[in-house]
Short mmCIF file of C-alpha atoms and ligand atoms in Angstrom, two decimals:
data_model
loop_
_atom_site.label_atom_id
_atom_site.label_comp_id
_atom_site.label_asym_id
_atom_site.label_seq_id
_atom_site.Cartn_x
_atom_site.Cartn_y
_atom_site.Cartn_z
CA MET A 1 0.06 -0.05 -0.04
CA ALA A 2 1.43 3.33 -1.05
CA ILE A 3 2.48 6.33 1.19
CA ILE A 4 -0.20 8.98 0.38
CA ILE A 5 1.75 12.32 -0.34
CA ASP A 6 0.22 14.98 1.62
CA GLY A 7 0.21 17.89 -0.83
CA LYS A 8 -1.67 19.91 1.85
CA ALA A 9 1.33 19.77 4.31
CA ILE A 10 3.97 20.35 1.66
CA ALA A 11 2.19 23.23 0.12
CA GLN A 12 1.59 24.81 3.58
CA ASP A 13 5.29 24.80 4.27
CA ILE A 14 5.99 26.40 0.85
CA ARG A 15 3.23 29.21 1.49
CA LYS A 16 4.55 29.94 4.96
CA GLU A 17 8.08 30.40 3.40
CA ALA A 18 6.52 32.81 0.88
CA ALA A 19 4.59 34.67 3.47
CA GLU A 20 7.74 35.09 5.46
CA ARG A 21 9.60 36.48 2.55
CA ALA A 22 6.52 38.71 1.57
CA ARG A 23 6.63 40.04 5.26
CA ILE A 24 10.15 41.29 4.68
CA LEU A 25 9.15 43.21 1.62
CA ILE A 26 5.88 44.55 3.37
CA ASP A 27 8.12 45.74 6.28
CA LYS A 28 9.82 47.86 3.51
CA GLY A 29 6.55 49.15 2.20
CA ILE A 30 6.53 47.04 -0.83
CA ILE A 31 3.19 44.79 -1.15
CA PRO A 32 3.76 41.97 -3.33
CA CYS A 33 0.89 42.11 -5.98
CA LEU A 34 -0.27 39.79 -8.37
CA ALA A 35 -3.02 40.87 -11.25
CA VAL A 36 -5.35 37.91 -11.97
CA ILE A 37 -7.23 38.22 -15.21
CA LEU A 38 -9.87 36.05 -15.99
CA ILE A 39 -12.03 36.12 -19.17
CA GLY A 40 -15.46 34.60 -19.29
CA GLU A 41 -17.21 32.36 -16.77
CA ASN A 42 -15.54 28.89 -16.99
CA PRO A 43 -16.58 27.35 -13.75
CA ALA A 44 -13.17 25.62 -12.94
CA SER A 45 -11.25 28.70 -13.74
CA MET A 46 -13.48 30.94 -11.59
CA SER A 47 -12.66 28.32 -8.65
CA TYR A 48 -8.96 28.42 -9.41
CA VAL A 49 -8.70 32.23 -9.58
CA THR A 50 -10.71 32.59 -6.21
CA SER A 51 -8.19 30.22 -4.62
CA LYS A 52 -5.21 31.71 -5.84
CA GLU A 53 -6.43 35.13 -4.61
CA LYS A 54 -7.36 33.60 -1.06
CA ASP A 55 -3.86 32.29 -0.89
CA LEU A 56 -2.33 35.71 -1.55
CA ALA A 57 -4.36 37.38 1.00
CA GLU A 58 -3.46 34.75 3.59
CA ALA A 59 0.15 35.41 2.95
CA GLY A 60 -0.36 39.14 3.32
CA MET A 61 -0.01 39.73 -0.32
CA ALA A 62 -2.40 41.76 -2.69
CA SER A 63 -4.19 40.86 -5.92
CA ARG A 64 -5.76 42.94 -8.52
CA ASP A 65 -8.92 40.91 -9.64
CA ILE A 66 -9.79 41.60 -13.08
CA ARG A 67 -12.88 39.60 -14.38
CA LEU A 68 -13.94 40.52 -17.88
CA PRO A 69 -16.66 39.16 -20.14
CA SER A 70 -15.97 36.35 -22.78
CA SER A 71 -16.63 39.22 -25.56
CA THR A 72 -13.54 40.83 -24.37
CA THR A 73 -11.39 41.25 -27.62
CA GLU A 74 -7.63 40.36 -28.07
CA ALA A 75 -6.93 44.05 -28.59
CA GLU A 76 -8.69 45.06 -25.34
CA LEU A 77 -6.68 42.37 -23.32
CA LEU A 78 -3.32 43.31 -24.83
CA THR A 79 -4.07 46.90 -23.83
CA LEU A 80 -4.88 45.74 -20.32
CA ILE A 81 -1.72 43.73 -20.31
CA LYS A 82 0.52 46.66 -21.20
CA THR A 83 -1.12 48.89 -18.62
CA LEU A 84 -0.12 46.20 -15.85
CA ASN A 85 3.28 45.66 -17.28
CA ASP A 86 3.82 49.55 -16.77
CA ASP A 87 2.22 49.62 -13.38
CA PRO A 88 5.26 49.46 -10.61
CA LEU A 89 2.82 48.48 -8.00
CA VAL A 90 1.96 45.13 -10.09
CA HIS A 91 4.74 42.47 -9.73
CA GLY A 92 3.05 39.52 -11.44
CA ILE A 93 0.58 39.34 -14.27
CA LEU A 94 -1.47 35.86 -14.48
CA VAL A 95 -3.85 35.37 -17.45
CA GLN A 96 -6.06 32.42 -16.56
CA LEU A 97 -6.10 29.81 -19.28
CA PRO A 98 -7.93 28.62 -21.29
CA LEU A 99 -8.86 31.87 -23.18
CA PRO A 100 -11.99 32.22 -25.31
CA LYS A 101 -11.24 30.75 -28.74
CA HIS A 102 -11.11 34.37 -30.39
CA ILE A 103 -8.10 35.37 -28.21
CA ASN A 104 -4.63 33.71 -29.34
CA GLU A 105 -3.11 32.37 -26.16
CA ASP A 106 0.40 32.75 -27.42
CA THR A 107 -0.14 36.54 -28.38
CA ILE A 108 -1.29 37.11 -24.86
CA ILE A 109 1.51 35.19 -23.06
CA MET A 110 4.02 36.98 -25.22
CA ALA A 111 2.62 40.33 -24.38
CA ILE A 112 3.34 39.93 -20.69
CA ASP A 113 6.58 41.30 -19.35
CA PRO A 114 8.82 38.43 -18.72
CA LYS A 115 9.84 40.02 -15.37
CA LYS A 116 6.21 39.80 -14.35
CA ASP A 117 5.56 36.33 -15.89
CA VAL A 118 4.72 34.31 -12.66
CA ASP A 119 3.25 31.49 -14.55
CA GLY A 120 6.62 30.98 -16.33
CA PHE A 121 4.73 30.65 -19.85
CA HIS A 122 6.57 33.23 -21.65
CA PRO A 123 9.01 31.99 -24.37
CA LEU A 124 11.86 33.61 -22.46
CA SER A 125 10.98 31.92 -19.21
CA VAL A 126 10.68 28.62 -21.22
CA GLY A 127 14.02 29.23 -22.89
CA ASN A 128 15.53 29.94 -19.55
CA MET A 129 14.18 26.89 -17.88
CA VAL A 130 15.31 24.56 -20.80
CA ILE A 131 18.79 25.78 -20.62
CA GLY A 132 18.87 25.85 -16.77
CA ARG A 133 19.19 29.70 -16.38
CA LYS A 134 17.47 31.51 -13.63
CA GLY A 135 13.85 32.58 -14.41
CA PHE A 136 10.15 31.78 -13.18
CA LEU A 137 9.42 28.00 -13.48
CA PRO A 138 5.91 27.10 -14.35
CA CYS A 139 4.05 26.22 -11.11
CA THR A 140 2.62 22.71 -11.68
CA PRO A 141 5.84 21.09 -13.09
CA HIS A 142 7.78 22.93 -10.32
CA GLY A 143 5.35 21.78 -7.72
CA VAL A 144 5.74 18.22 -8.96
CA ILE A 145 9.49 18.40 -8.58
CA VAL A 146 9.41 19.91 -5.13
CA MET A 147 7.02 17.18 -4.13
CA LEU A 148 9.28 14.44 -5.30
CA GLN A 149 12.18 16.23 -3.52
CA LYS A 150 10.27 16.68 -0.14
CA MET A 151 9.16 13.00 -0.08
CA ASN A 152 12.83 11.99 -0.80
CA ILE A 153 11.57 10.13 -3.99
CA PRO A 154 14.72 9.01 -5.91
CA THR A 155 14.84 10.76 -9.21
CA SER A 156 18.63 10.00 -10.22
CA GLY A 157 18.54 7.29 -12.81
CA ALA A 158 14.89 6.90 -12.47
CA HIS A 159 12.78 6.42 -15.53
CA ALA A 160 9.93 9.09 -15.29
CA VAL A 161 7.08 8.42 -17.63
CA ILE A 162 4.84 11.43 -18.31
CA LEU A 163 1.32 11.22 -19.85
CA GLY A 164 0.64 14.38 -21.58
CA ARG A 165 2.58 16.99 -23.75
CA SER A 166 0.85 20.20 -22.74
CA ASN A 167 2.76 23.39 -22.72
CA ILE A 168 1.80 23.95 -19.13
CA VAL A 169 2.75 20.58 -17.61
CA GLY A 170 4.27 17.84 -19.68
CA LYS A 171 6.77 19.59 -21.96
CA PRO A 172 8.29 21.81 -19.02
CA LEU A 173 8.09 18.70 -16.48
CA ALA A 174 10.10 16.67 -18.99
CA ASN A 175 12.75 19.56 -19.14
CA LEU A 176 12.84 19.93 -15.34
CA LEU A 177 13.19 16.02 -14.85
CA ILE A 178 16.31 15.84 -16.96
CA ARG A 179 18.12 18.50 -15.09
CA ARG A 180 21.45 17.33 -13.83
CA ASP A 181 20.29 17.89 -10.34
CA ILE A 182 17.09 15.68 -10.81
CA ASN A 183 18.69 13.31 -13.34
CA ALA A 184 15.76 11.25 -14.34
CA THR A 185 15.40 9.48 -17.77
CA VAL A 186 12.17 10.70 -19.28
CA THR A 187 9.54 9.30 -21.56
CA VAL A 188 6.61 11.49 -22.85
CA CYS A 189 3.40 9.72 -23.85
CA HIS A 190 0.75 11.51 -25.82
CA THR A 191 -2.17 10.92 -27.96
CA GLY A 192 0.13 9.59 -30.81
CA THR A 193 1.83 7.22 -28.71
CA ARG A 194 1.13 3.55 -29.82
CA ASP A 195 0.82 1.55 -26.52
CA PHE A 196 1.20 3.95 -23.66
CA ALA A 197 0.54 1.30 -21.09
CA ALA A 198 3.70 -0.48 -22.18
CA HIS A 199 5.62 2.62 -21.36
CA THR A 200 3.70 3.34 -17.82
CA ARG A 201 4.38 -0.24 -16.77
CA GLU A 202 8.26 0.63 -16.91
CA ALA A 203 7.81 3.82 -15.01
CA ASP A 204 9.66 4.36 -11.66
CA ILE A 205 7.83 7.59 -11.67
CA LEU A 206 4.55 7.93 -13.26
CA ILE A 207 3.31 11.20 -13.89
CA ALA A 208 -0.38 11.50 -15.30
CA ALA A 209 -1.23 14.86 -16.84
CA ALA A 210 -3.58 13.66 -19.64
CA GLY A 211 -6.82 15.32 -18.46
CA SER A 212 -8.65 11.97 -18.58
CA PRO A 213 -10.62 10.80 -15.67
CA ARG A 214 -9.13 7.53 -14.37
CA LEU A 215 -7.07 6.78 -17.48
CA VAL A 216 -4.32 5.21 -15.59
CA THR A 217 -5.56 1.66 -14.07
CA ALA A 218 -3.78 -0.35 -11.61
CA ASP A 219 -2.52 -2.68 -14.33
CA MET A 220 -0.51 0.21 -15.91
CA VAL A 221 1.45 0.91 -12.62
CA LYS A 222 4.67 -0.85 -12.12
CA GLU A 223 4.90 -2.45 -8.36
CA GLY A 224 6.66 0.17 -6.25
CA ALA A 225 6.32 3.20 -8.71
CA ALA A 226 5.70 6.79 -7.39
CA VAL A 227 2.52 7.98 -9.08
CA ILE A 228 1.86 11.69 -9.40
CA ASP A 229 -1.60 12.64 -10.63
CA VAL A 230 -1.86 15.99 -12.16
CA GLY A 231 -5.45 15.49 -13.39
CA VAL A 232 -8.19 17.53 -12.03
CA ASN A 233 -11.37 16.15 -13.74
CA ARG A 234 -15.00 17.09 -12.82
CA VAL A 235 -17.22 13.94 -12.94
CA GLU A 236 -21.05 13.92 -12.27
CA ASP A 237 -21.95 12.76 -8.85
CA ALA A 238 -25.47 13.21 -8.02
CA SER A 239 -24.90 12.31 -4.25
CA ALA A 240 -22.27 15.23 -4.06
CA LYS A 241 -23.39 18.65 -2.94
CA LYS A 242 -22.35 20.54 -6.14
CA GLY A 243 -23.54 17.68 -8.40
CA TYR A 244 -19.80 16.91 -9.34
CA ARG A 245 -16.69 15.50 -7.79
CA LEU A 246 -13.14 15.77 -8.56
CA VAL A 247 -11.13 12.92 -9.69
CA GLY A 248 -7.57 12.63 -11.01
CA ASP A 249 -6.20 10.84 -14.20
CA VAL A 250 -5.48 7.86 -11.80
CA ASP A 251 -7.85 5.41 -10.82
CA PHE A 252 -6.67 6.00 -7.05
CA ALA A 253 -7.48 3.22 -4.70
CA PRO A 254 -6.46 0.34 -6.92
CA ALA A 255 -3.36 2.28 -8.10
CA ALA A 256 -2.47 2.87 -4.45
CA GLU A 257 -2.19 -0.83 -3.78
CA LYS A 258 0.80 -1.14 -6.26
CA ALA A 259 2.54 2.38 -5.85
CA SER A 260 5.10 3.22 -3.09
CA PHE A 261 3.93 6.77 -3.30
CA ILE A 262 0.81 8.48 -4.74
CA THR A 263 -0.80 11.86 -4.74
CA PRO A 264 -4.54 12.27 -4.07
CA VAL A 265 -6.98 14.36 -6.07
CA PRO A 266 -7.99 16.72 -4.58
CA GLY A 267 -5.25 17.46 -1.97
CA GLY A 268 -2.17 16.73 -4.11
CA VAL A 269 -0.49 18.54 -7.00
CA GLY A 270 -3.22 21.17 -7.20
CA LEU A 271 -2.16 22.61 -3.78
CA MET A 272 1.42 22.75 -4.96
CA THR A 273 0.70 24.62 -8.02
CA ARG A 274 -1.06 27.29 -5.81
CA ALA A 275 1.97 27.37 -3.41
CA MET A 276 4.52 27.73 -6.39
CA LEU A 277 2.64 30.64 -7.67
CA MET A 278 2.92 32.33 -4.22
CA GLN A 279 6.71 31.62 -4.32
CA ASN A 280 6.87 33.21 -7.74
CA VAL A 281 4.90 36.32 -6.88
CA VAL A 282 7.23 36.97 -3.84
CA GLU A 283 10.38 36.42 -6.11
CA ALA A 284 8.82 38.89 -8.77
CA ALA A 285 8.37 41.49 -6.01
CA GLU A 286 11.87 40.95 -4.49
CA GLU A 287 13.43 41.28 -7.97
CA SER A 288 11.46 44.52 -8.69
CA TYR A 289 13.02 45.81 -5.52
CA ARG A 290 16.73 44.91 -6.24
N1 GUN B 301 -4.99 27.03 -16.48
C1 GUN B 301 -4.55 25.77 -15.96
N2 GUN B 301 -3.55 25.96 -15.31
C2 GUN B 301 -2.92 27.26 -15.19
C3 GUN B 301 -1.93 27.80 -14.78
O1 GUN B 301 -1.13 27.24 -14.25
N3 GUN B 301 -1.90 29.20 -15.09
C4 GUN B 301 -2.64 29.85 -15.79
N4 GUN B 301 -2.57 31.08 -16.05
N5 GUN B 301 -3.87 29.16 -16.33
C5 GUN B 301 -4.11 27.83 -16.20
#
C-alpha cells in the first residue's frame, strides 16, 4: 500500500516560507501584488482564480482581481496587459487559461513582461528553464519536482514516464526532470503514442497529466512506482453537494495498492501549483526591489 503524499502539508510549508519573504518586503513598504485576469465564466477557472487570490491574501499579499466578459477582444486584453506591465505596483501578471477561442493564447502570453511572468509561460521563461538559467518556473511542473524532493523519492537514474505533452505541464516537466540535479530519464507519452501502457508499466515515476478521468488503471502501474496525478477532472456525482466530484487521471484506490507513493486528487498537485505561484509572486516582488 502506497504512502499518500500530503500535498496540503508540503504546500503549507512553501506558502509559509513565501509569507515570511513577503513580510520582509511589506516591512519595507512593498506589497507583493499579482494581477489575475479571468476572461469569461468557466466554472473551473473561476474556482482556481478565487483560490489563488485567497492564498495571496492569507500570505499578506495583494491581488488585482480583473474579471472580464467572454466578449473581451484580444486588442482590449493586450491594452490591459500593457497597462499592468507598466504599473510598478503590480509584480506579477496571471492570465487564467484557457482563453476564449477568439483570443490567441500565444499572443497574450508573449505580451506579458517576462519580469512579471509568474506563470513561467513566456517563451523567454521557457527558454531559460530549458537551458537551466534563472527565471520563473511554471507552477505545476515545479510543484511536482518539489513534491518528489520533499518526499525523498529517488529521481537520479529513475525512469519517469509522463502522460501528456501540454505546454503547461508535460513539456516543462520533461525538461525539469532531465536537469542534472534531478537526473531522471524521461519518456513523454501523448495521443500519438502507440501502446502507452507498455511505457507506464516501466515507470519508476509515473506522472499523469492527460486530463482524462481515471485513465491510469492499476495494471498500468509498476509495483513500487511513485505515482503523481496532475489530473483534475470534474465527474458527475448526484450524491455530491455540487453535483460533481473531482477525480484525477489515476484510478486512485487500486493504483495505491501497487504504488510506493501516490498523490490524491484533490489534496495533491493542485495545492502545490498554488503554493509555487505564491513563491513566484514573492520572487517577482523581490526582483523589482533589487
Ligand atoms: N490554467 C490551468 N492551469 C493554469 C496555470 O497554471 N496558469 C494559468 N494562467 N492558467 C491555467
